[in-house]
Coordinates of C-alpha atoms and ligand atoms in Angstrom, one line a residue:
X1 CA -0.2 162.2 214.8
X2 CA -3.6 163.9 215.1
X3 CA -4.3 166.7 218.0
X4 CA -8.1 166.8 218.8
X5 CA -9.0 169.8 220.5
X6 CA -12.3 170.0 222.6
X7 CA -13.3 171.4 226.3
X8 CA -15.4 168.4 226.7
X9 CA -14.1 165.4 227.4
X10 CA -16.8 162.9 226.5
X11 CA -16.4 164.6 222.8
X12 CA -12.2 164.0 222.5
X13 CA -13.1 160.4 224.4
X14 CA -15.7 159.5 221.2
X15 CA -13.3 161.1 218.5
X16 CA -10.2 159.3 220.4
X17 CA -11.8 156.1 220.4
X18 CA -13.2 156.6 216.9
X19 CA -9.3 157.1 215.8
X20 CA -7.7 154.9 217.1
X21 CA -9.9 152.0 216.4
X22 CA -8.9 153.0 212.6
X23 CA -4.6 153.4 214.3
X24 CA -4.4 156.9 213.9
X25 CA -1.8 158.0 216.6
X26 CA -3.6 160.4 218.7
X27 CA -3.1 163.6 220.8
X28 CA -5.2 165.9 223.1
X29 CA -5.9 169.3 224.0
X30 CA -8.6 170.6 226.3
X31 CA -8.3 174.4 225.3
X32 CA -6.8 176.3 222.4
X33 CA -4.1 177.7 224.8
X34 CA -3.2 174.2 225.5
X35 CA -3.3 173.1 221.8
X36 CA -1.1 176.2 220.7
X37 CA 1.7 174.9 223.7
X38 CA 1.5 171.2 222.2
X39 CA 1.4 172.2 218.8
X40 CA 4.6 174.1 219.1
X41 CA 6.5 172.0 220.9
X42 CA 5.2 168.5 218.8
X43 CA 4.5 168.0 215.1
X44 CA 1.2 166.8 214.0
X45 CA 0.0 165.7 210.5
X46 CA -3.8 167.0 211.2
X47 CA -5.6 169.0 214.1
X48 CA -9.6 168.4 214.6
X49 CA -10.7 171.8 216.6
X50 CA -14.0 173.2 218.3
X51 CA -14.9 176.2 217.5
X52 CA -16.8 177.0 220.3
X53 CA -14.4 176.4 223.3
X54 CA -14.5 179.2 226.3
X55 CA -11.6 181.5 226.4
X56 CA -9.4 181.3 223.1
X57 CA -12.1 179.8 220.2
X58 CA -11.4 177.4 217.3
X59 CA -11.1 180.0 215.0
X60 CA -8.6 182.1 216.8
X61 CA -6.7 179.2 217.5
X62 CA -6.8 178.5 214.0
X63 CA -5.3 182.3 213.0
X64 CA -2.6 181.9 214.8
X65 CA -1.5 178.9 214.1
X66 CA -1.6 180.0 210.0
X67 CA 1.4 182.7 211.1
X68 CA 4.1 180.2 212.2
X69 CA 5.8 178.7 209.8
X70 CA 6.0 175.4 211.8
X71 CA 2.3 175.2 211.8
X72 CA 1.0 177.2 208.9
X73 CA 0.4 173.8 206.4
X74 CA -1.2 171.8 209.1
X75 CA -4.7 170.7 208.0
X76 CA -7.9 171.7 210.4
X77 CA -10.8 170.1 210.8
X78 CA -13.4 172.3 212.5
X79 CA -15.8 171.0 214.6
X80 CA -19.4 173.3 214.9
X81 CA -23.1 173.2 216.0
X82 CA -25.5 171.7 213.4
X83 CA -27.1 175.4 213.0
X84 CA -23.6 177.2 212.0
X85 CA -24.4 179.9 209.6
X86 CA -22.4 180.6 206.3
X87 CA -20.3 183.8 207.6
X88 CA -18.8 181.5 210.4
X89 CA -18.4 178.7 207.7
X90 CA -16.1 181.3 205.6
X91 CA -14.5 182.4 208.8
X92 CA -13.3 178.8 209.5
X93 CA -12.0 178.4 205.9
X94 CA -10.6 182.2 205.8
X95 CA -8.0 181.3 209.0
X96 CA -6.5 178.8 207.6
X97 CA -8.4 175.6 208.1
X98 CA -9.0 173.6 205.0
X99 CA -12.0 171.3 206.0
X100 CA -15.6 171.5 208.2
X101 CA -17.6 168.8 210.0
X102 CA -20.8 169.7 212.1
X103 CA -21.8 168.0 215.0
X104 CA -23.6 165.8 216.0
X105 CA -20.2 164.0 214.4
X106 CA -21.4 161.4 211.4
X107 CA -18.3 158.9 212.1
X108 CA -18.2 158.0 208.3
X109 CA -17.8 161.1 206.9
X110 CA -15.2 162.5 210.0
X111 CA -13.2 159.5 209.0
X112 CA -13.3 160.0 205.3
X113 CA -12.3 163.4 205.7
X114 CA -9.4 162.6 208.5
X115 CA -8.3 160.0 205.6
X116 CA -8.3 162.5 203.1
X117 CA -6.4 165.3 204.9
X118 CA -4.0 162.8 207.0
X119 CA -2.9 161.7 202.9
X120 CA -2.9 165.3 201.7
X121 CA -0.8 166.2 204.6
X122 CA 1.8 163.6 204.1
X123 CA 2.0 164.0 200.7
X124 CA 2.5 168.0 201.1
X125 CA 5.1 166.6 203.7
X126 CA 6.9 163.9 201.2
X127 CA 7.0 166.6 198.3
X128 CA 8.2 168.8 200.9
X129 CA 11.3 166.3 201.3
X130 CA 12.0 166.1 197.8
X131 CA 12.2 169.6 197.3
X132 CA 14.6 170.3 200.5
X133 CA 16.7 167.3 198.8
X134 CA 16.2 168.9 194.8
X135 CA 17.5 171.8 196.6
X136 CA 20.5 170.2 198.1
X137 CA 21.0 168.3 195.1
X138 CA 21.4 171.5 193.3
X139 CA 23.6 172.7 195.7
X140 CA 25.8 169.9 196.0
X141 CA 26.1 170.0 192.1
X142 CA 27.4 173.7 191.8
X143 CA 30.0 173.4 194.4
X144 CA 30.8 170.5 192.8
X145 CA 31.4 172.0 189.2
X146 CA 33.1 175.2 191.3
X147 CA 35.4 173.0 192.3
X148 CA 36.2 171.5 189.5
X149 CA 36.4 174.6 187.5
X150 CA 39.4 175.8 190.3
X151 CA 41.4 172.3 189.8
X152 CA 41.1 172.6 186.0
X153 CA 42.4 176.4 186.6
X154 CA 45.0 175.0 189.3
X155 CA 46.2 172.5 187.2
X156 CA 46.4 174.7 183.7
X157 CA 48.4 176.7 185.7
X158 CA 51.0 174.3 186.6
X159 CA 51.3 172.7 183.3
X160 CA 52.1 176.2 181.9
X161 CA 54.9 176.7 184.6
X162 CA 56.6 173.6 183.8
X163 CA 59.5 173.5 181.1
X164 CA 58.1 170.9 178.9
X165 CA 55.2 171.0 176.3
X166 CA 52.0 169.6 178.0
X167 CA 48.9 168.9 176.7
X168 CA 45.5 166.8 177.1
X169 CA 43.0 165.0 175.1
X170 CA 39.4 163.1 175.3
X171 CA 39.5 159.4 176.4
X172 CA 39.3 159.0 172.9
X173 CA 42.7 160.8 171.8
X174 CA 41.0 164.2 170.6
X175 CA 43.6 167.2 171.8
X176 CA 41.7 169.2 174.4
X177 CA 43.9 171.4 175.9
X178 CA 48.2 172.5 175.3
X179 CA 50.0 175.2 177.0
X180 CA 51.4 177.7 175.0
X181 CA 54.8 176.5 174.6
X182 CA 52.7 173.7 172.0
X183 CA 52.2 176.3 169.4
X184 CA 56.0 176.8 168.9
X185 CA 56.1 173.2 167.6
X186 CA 52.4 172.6 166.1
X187 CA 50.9 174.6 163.7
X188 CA 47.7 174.9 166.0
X189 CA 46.2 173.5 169.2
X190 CA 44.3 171.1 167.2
X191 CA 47.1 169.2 165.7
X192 CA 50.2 167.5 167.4
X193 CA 53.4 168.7 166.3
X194 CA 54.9 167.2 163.1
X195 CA 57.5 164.3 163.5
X196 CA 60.9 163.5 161.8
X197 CA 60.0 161.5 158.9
X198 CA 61.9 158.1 160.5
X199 CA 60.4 158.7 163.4
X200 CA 56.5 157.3 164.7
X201 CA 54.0 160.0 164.3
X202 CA 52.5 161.0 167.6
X203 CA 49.0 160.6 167.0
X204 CA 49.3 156.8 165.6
X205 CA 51.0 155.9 168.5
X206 CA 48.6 156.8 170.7
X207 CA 45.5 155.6 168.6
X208 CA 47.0 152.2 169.3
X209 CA 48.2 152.8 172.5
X210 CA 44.0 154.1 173.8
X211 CA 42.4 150.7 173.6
X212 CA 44.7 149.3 176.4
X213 CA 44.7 152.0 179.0
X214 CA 48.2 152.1 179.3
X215 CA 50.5 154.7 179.8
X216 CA 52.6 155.5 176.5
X217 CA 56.4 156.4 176.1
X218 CA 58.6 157.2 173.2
X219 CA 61.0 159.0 171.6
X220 CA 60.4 161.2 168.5
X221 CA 62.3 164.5 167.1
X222 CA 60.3 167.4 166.8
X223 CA 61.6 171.0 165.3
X224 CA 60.3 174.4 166.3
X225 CA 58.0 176.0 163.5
X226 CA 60.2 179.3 164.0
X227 CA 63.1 176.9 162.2
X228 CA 66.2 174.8 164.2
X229 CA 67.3 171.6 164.6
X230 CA 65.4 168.4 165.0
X231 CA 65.6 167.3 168.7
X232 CA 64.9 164.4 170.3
X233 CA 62.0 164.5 172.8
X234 CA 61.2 161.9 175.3
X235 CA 56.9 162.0 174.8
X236 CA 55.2 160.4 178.2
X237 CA 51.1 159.7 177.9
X238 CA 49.4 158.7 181.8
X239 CA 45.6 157.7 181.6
X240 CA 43.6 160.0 184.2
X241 CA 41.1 157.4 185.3
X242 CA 37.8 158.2 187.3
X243 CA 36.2 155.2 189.1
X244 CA 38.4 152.5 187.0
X245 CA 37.8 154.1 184.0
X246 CA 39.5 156.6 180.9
X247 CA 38.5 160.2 181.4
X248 CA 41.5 161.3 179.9
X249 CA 44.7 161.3 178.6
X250 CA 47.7 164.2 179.9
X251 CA 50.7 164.3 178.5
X252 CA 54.4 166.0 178.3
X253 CA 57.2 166.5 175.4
X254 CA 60.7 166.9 177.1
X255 CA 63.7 167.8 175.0
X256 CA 66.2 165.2 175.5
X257 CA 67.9 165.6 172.9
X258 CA 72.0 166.8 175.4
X259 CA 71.1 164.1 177.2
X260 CA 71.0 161.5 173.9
X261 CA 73.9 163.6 172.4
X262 CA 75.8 162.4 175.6
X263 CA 75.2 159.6 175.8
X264 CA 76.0 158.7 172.1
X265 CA 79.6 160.5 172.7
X266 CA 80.1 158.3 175.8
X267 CA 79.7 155.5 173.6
X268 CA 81.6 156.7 170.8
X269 CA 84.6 157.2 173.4
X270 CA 84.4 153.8 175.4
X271 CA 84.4 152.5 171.6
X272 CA 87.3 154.5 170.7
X273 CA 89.4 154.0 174.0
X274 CA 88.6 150.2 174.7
X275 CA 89.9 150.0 170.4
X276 CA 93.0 151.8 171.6
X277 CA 93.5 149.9 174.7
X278 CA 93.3 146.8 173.0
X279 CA 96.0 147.0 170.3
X280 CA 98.8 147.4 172.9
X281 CA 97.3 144.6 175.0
X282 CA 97.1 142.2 172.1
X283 CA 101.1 142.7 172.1
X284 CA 101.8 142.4 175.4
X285 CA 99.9 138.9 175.6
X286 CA 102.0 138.0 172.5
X287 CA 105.3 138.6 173.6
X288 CA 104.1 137.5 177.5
X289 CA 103.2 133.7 175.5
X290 CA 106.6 133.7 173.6
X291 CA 108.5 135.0 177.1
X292 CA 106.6 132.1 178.7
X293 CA 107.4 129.2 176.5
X294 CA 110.9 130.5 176.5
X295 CA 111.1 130.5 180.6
X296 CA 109.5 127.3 180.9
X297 CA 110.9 125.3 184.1
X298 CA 113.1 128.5 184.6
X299 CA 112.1 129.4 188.1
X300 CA 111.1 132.1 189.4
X301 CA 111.0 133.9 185.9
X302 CA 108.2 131.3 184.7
X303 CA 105.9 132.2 187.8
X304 CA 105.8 135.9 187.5
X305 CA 105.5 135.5 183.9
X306 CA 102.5 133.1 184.4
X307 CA 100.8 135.6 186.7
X308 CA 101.5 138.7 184.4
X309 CA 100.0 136.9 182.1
X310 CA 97.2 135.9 184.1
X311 CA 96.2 139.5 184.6
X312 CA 96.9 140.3 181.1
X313 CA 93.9 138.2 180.1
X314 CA 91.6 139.4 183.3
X315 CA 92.5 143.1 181.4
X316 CA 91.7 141.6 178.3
X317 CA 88.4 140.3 179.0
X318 CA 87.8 143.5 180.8
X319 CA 88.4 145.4 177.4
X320 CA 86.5 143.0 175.3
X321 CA 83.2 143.4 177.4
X322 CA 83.6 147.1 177.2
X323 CA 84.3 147.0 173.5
X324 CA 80.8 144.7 173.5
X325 CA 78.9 146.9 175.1
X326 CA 80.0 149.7 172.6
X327 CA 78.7 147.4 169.6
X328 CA 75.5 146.1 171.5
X329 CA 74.1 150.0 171.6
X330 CA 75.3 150.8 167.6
X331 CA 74.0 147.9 167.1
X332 CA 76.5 146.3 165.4
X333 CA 77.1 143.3 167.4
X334 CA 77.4 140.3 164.9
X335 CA 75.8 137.2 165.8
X336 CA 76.5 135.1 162.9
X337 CA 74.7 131.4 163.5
X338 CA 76.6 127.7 162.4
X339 CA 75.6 123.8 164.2
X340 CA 78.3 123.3 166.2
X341 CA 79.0 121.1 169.0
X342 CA 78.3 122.3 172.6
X343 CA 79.1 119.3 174.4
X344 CA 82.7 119.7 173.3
X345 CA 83.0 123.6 173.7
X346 CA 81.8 122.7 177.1
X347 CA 83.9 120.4 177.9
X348 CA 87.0 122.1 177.4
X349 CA 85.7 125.5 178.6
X350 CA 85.6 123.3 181.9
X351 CA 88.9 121.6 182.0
X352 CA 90.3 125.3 181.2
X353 CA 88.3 126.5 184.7
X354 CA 90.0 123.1 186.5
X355 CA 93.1 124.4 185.5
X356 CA 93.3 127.8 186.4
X357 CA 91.3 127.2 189.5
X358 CA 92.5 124.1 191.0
X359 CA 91.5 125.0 194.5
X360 CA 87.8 125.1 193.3
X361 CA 85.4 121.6 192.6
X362 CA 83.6 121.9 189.7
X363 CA 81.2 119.9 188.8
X364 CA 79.6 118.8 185.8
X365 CA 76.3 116.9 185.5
X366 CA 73.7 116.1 182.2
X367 CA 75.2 116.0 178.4
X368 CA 73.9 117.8 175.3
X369 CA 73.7 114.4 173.0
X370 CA 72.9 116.7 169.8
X371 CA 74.8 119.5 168.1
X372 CA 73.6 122.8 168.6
X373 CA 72.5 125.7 166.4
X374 CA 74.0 129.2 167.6
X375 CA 77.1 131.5 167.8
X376 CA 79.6 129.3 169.5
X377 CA 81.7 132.0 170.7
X378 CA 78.9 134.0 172.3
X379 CA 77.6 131.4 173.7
X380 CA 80.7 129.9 175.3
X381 CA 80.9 133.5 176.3
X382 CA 78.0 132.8 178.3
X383 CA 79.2 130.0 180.1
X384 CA 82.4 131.9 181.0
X385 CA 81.1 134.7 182.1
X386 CA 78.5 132.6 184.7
X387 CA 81.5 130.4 185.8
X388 CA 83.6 132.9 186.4
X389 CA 80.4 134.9 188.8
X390 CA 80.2 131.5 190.2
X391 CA 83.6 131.6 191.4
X392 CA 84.4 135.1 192.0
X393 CA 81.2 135.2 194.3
X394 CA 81.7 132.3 196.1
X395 CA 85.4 132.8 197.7
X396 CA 84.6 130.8 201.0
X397 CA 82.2 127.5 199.5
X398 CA 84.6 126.2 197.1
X399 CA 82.3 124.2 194.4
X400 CA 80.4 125.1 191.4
X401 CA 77.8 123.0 189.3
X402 CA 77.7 123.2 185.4
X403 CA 74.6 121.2 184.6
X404 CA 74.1 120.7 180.2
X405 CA 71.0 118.6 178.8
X406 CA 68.5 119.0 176.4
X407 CA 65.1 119.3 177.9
X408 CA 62.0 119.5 175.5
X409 CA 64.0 120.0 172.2
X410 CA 66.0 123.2 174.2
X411 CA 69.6 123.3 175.6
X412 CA 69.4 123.9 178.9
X413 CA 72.5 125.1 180.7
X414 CA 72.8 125.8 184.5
X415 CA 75.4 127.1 186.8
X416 CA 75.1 126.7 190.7
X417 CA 77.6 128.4 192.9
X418 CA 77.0 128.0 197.3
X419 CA 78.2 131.7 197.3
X420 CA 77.2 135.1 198.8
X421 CA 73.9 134.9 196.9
X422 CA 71.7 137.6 196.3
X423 CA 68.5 139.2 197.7
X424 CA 65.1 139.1 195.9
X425 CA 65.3 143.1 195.1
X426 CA 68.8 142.5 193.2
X427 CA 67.5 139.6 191.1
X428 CA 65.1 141.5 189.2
X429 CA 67.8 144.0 188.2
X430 CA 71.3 141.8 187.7
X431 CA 70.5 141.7 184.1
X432 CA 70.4 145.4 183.4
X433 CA 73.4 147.4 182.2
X434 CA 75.9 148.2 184.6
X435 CA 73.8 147.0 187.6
X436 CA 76.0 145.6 190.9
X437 CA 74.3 144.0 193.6
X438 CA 75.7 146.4 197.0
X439 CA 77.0 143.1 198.6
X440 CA 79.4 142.8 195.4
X441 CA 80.1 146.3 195.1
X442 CA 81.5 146.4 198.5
X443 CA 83.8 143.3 198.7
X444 CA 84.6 142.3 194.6
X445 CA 86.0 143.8 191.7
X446 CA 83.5 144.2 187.9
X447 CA 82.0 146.5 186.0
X448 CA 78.1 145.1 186.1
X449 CA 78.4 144.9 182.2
X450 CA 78.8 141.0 181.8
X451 CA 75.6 139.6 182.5
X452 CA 73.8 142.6 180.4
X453 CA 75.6 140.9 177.7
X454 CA 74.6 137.7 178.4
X455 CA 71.1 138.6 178.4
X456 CA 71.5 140.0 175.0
X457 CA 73.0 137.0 173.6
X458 CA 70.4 134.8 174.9
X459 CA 67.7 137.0 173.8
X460 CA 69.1 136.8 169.9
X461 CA 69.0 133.2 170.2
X462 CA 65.2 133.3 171.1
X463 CA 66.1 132.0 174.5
X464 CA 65.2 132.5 178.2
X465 CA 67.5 133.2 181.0
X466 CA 67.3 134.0 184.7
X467 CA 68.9 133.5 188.4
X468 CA 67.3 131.8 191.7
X469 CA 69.3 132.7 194.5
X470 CA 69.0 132.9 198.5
X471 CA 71.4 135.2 200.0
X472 CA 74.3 133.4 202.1
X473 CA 73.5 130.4 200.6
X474 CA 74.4 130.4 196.8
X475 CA 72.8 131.0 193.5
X476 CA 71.9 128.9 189.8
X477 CA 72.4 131.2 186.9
X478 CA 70.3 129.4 183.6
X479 CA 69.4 129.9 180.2
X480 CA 67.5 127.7 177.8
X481 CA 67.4 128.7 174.3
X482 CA 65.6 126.2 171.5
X483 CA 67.1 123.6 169.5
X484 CA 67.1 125.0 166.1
X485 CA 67.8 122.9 162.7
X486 CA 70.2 125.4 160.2
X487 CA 68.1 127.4 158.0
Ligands
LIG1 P1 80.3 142.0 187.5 O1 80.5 140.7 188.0 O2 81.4 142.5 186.6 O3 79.9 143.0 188.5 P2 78.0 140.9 186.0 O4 77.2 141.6 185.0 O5 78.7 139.7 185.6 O6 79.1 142.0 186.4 O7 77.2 140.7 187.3 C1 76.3 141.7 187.8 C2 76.1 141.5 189.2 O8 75.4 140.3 189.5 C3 77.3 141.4 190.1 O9 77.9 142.7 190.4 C4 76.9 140.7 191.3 O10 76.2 141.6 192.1 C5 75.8 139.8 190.7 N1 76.2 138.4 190.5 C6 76.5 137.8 189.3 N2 76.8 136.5 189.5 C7 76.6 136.3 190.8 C8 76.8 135.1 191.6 N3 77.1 133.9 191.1 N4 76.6 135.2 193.0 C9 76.2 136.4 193.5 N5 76.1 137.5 192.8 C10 76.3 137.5 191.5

């Protein structure tokens, strides 16, 4: 907005009339105390002002404006008679005003220099901005890095309070930072610490591992440099992302190697103990098979010996899934291929179910036409172990499906039970070792091994395997695994 200052009215009416036919926004004063009021309280881009107004003058007007701050920058455009000497010329300029006009007013050049001042003034005004913003900017940048300097600091200081080896690197894998447990492994900060020879160097592994963002885990040995043994540490890598993207990379080493020692004893005793349990069993079920066919039609002797014997085997195949388990983790589970014929295995695997269980319907639907390629007795292992779930979950719905076919050159085998079922959250996890669904935990004997093993089994066949159940109303155990000609 421009203020015009004048004590005669016909002179602001011309100059008003004059501005606004060009759309300047327009304000008045009639006297400089009046213009000093509205140019305090108001902002204006450019003030015209006569010099020779009674009381306070133009020029006075004009010093006192150029000491506030608010007003100081304003542009003035004096207005004088057309004899005005030179000293009162250099007096307007000298107070603060940047431009003169004499009267009688030439409209043409008070608007060219109103144009002129009006742009000046809101470029001043725009550069103004942008330094108040650089400023902030600035600012804004410096606490920034301050705080960014007191998380690195916050967190250096917790990875150096924390047990395991920590460290950091680029996005692209370059070691940045270690605490200063690192140097009692690697020979400096620079390098990671040197692996077992059987064992995947660090480095490598997490070369491959940058390209796909995700977070890396393994198991290496490392040794202190000040000499011992070589222990087993479990290495974790997480990506620190900003907006989507790899910043970083922070990792730990933690020394597991008591907990791996533990577990390798714990294995090496379930071994040993299900060996020893075993030999004396095997006896037992002898002589229990020779007592039976001996007691045969002798009442009552032949029933209790039936049921010993019946519990003999439940121990047995108790023994022989622990003694499976204890060969899946060496390793040394044998899985030894031949063509054989499933249909057959399957078929007397069933009639042996209808005759313990003769209380229970079971069903069997499809046929497997073609012989198939695979360890028969791990596979009818299979099929046991899901008929017997089928059963032993289901003690109040009395009927199980076994459903055999070949489906796009692969055996598919199926078991459906109307049992207790299971809940979404226990499906994912029925195939991992030792896991029990609570529901069977509460109410039914097992050890959670069986179906670990299946899953094994079906996996060294190159198969697939899985459950859909609804809790309450039953569940399908499957597995398809391909139709192989012998090598
Ligand atoms: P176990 O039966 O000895 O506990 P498994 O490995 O054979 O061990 O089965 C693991 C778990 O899966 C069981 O504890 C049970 O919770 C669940 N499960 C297996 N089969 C069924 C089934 N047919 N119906 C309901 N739950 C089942």
């Amino acid at each position: 907005m421009i203020l015009i200052v004048d004590d005669k009215a016909e002179n602001i009416y011309s100059l008003k009339a004059l501005l606004s036919i060009h759309s300047f926004p327009v304000d008045t004063a009639t006297s400089g105390e009046e213009a000093l009021k509205k140019i305090l309280a108001n902002s204006y881009a450019l003030i015209i002002l006569d010099v020779q107004m009674p009381g306070m003058d133009g020029f006075e007007v004009a010093e006192i404006l150029s000491g506030y701050s608010k007003s100081k920058d304003i542009p003035i455009i004096f207005l004088t008679a057309v004899n005005t000497d030179k000293k009162y010329i250099t007096r307007g300029y000298s107070s603060g005003g940047v431009d003169y006009i004499t009267k009688p007013i030439d409209p043409d050049i008070l608007l060219l220099k109103v144009k002129t001042l009006y742009r000046l003034y809101e470029q001043s005004r725009q550069m103004q901005e942008m330094h108040i913003d650089l400023v902030q900017e600035v600012e804004n940048r410096k606490k920034a890095k301050r705080e960014a300097d007191e998380k690195a600091a916050e967190f250096r200081s917790i990875l150096e309070s924390i047990p395991q080896i920590a460290f950091t690197t680029t996005a692209e894998g370059a070691l940045e930072y270690n605490n200063t447990r690192w140097l009692d492994y690697a020979g400096s900060a620079g390098e990671f610490p040197p692996v077992h020879e059987e064992d995947e160097d660090f480095r490598t592994a997490l070369l491959r591992q940058i390209p796909r963002g995700l977070p890396i885990e393994m198991e290496a040995r490392i040794r202190r440099r000040d000499g011992g043994d070589w222990r087993y540490h479990l290495v974790r890598v997480m990506p620190v992302r900003e907006n989507d993207k790899v910043v970083k990379w922070a990792g730990t080493f933690t020394d597991i190697e008591d907990q791996k020692q533990a577990v390798q004893k714990k294995d090496e005793f379930i071994s040993i103990a299900s060996h020893e349990l075993k030999t004396p069993l095997t006896s037992i079920k002898a002589y229990l098979q020779l007592l039976q066919r001996e007691a045969i039609d002798k009442n009552p002797l032949s029933l209790y010996i039936d049921r010993t014997l019946t519990q003999v085997k439940k121990l047995d195949g108790l023994i022989a899934e622990l003694l499976d388990i204890s060969k899946l983790e060496s390793g040394k589970l044998v899985f030894d291929q031949t063509t054989f014929d499933f249909e057959s295995m399957l078929t007397t695997q069933i009639e042996m179910f209808k005759r313990s269980y003769p209380d229970y319907l079971i069903e069997r639907t499809g046929f497997v036409p073609v012989p198939v390629y695979g360890n028969e007795s791990r596979l009818d292992q299979v099929v046991t172990n899901f008929i017997n779930n089928a059963i032993k979950y289901s003690p109040d719905e009395r009927k199980v499906i076994v459903d055999a076919r070949v489906k796009d050159n692969e055996l598919w085998l199926s078991v459906t039970d109307f049992g207790i079922g299971i809940s979404d959250v226990d499906q994912k996890k029925l195939f991992n070792k030792f896991y029990r669904a609570p529901q069977a935990v509460s109410s039914f004997q097992g050890m959670g091994i069986g179906l670990y093993i299946c899953a094994e089994i079906i996996r060294r066949h190159g198969g697939q395997y899985g459950v859909n159940s609804e809790p309450g109303k039953g569940s399908t155990f499957y597995f398809s695994i391909p139709l192989k000609k012998e090598a």
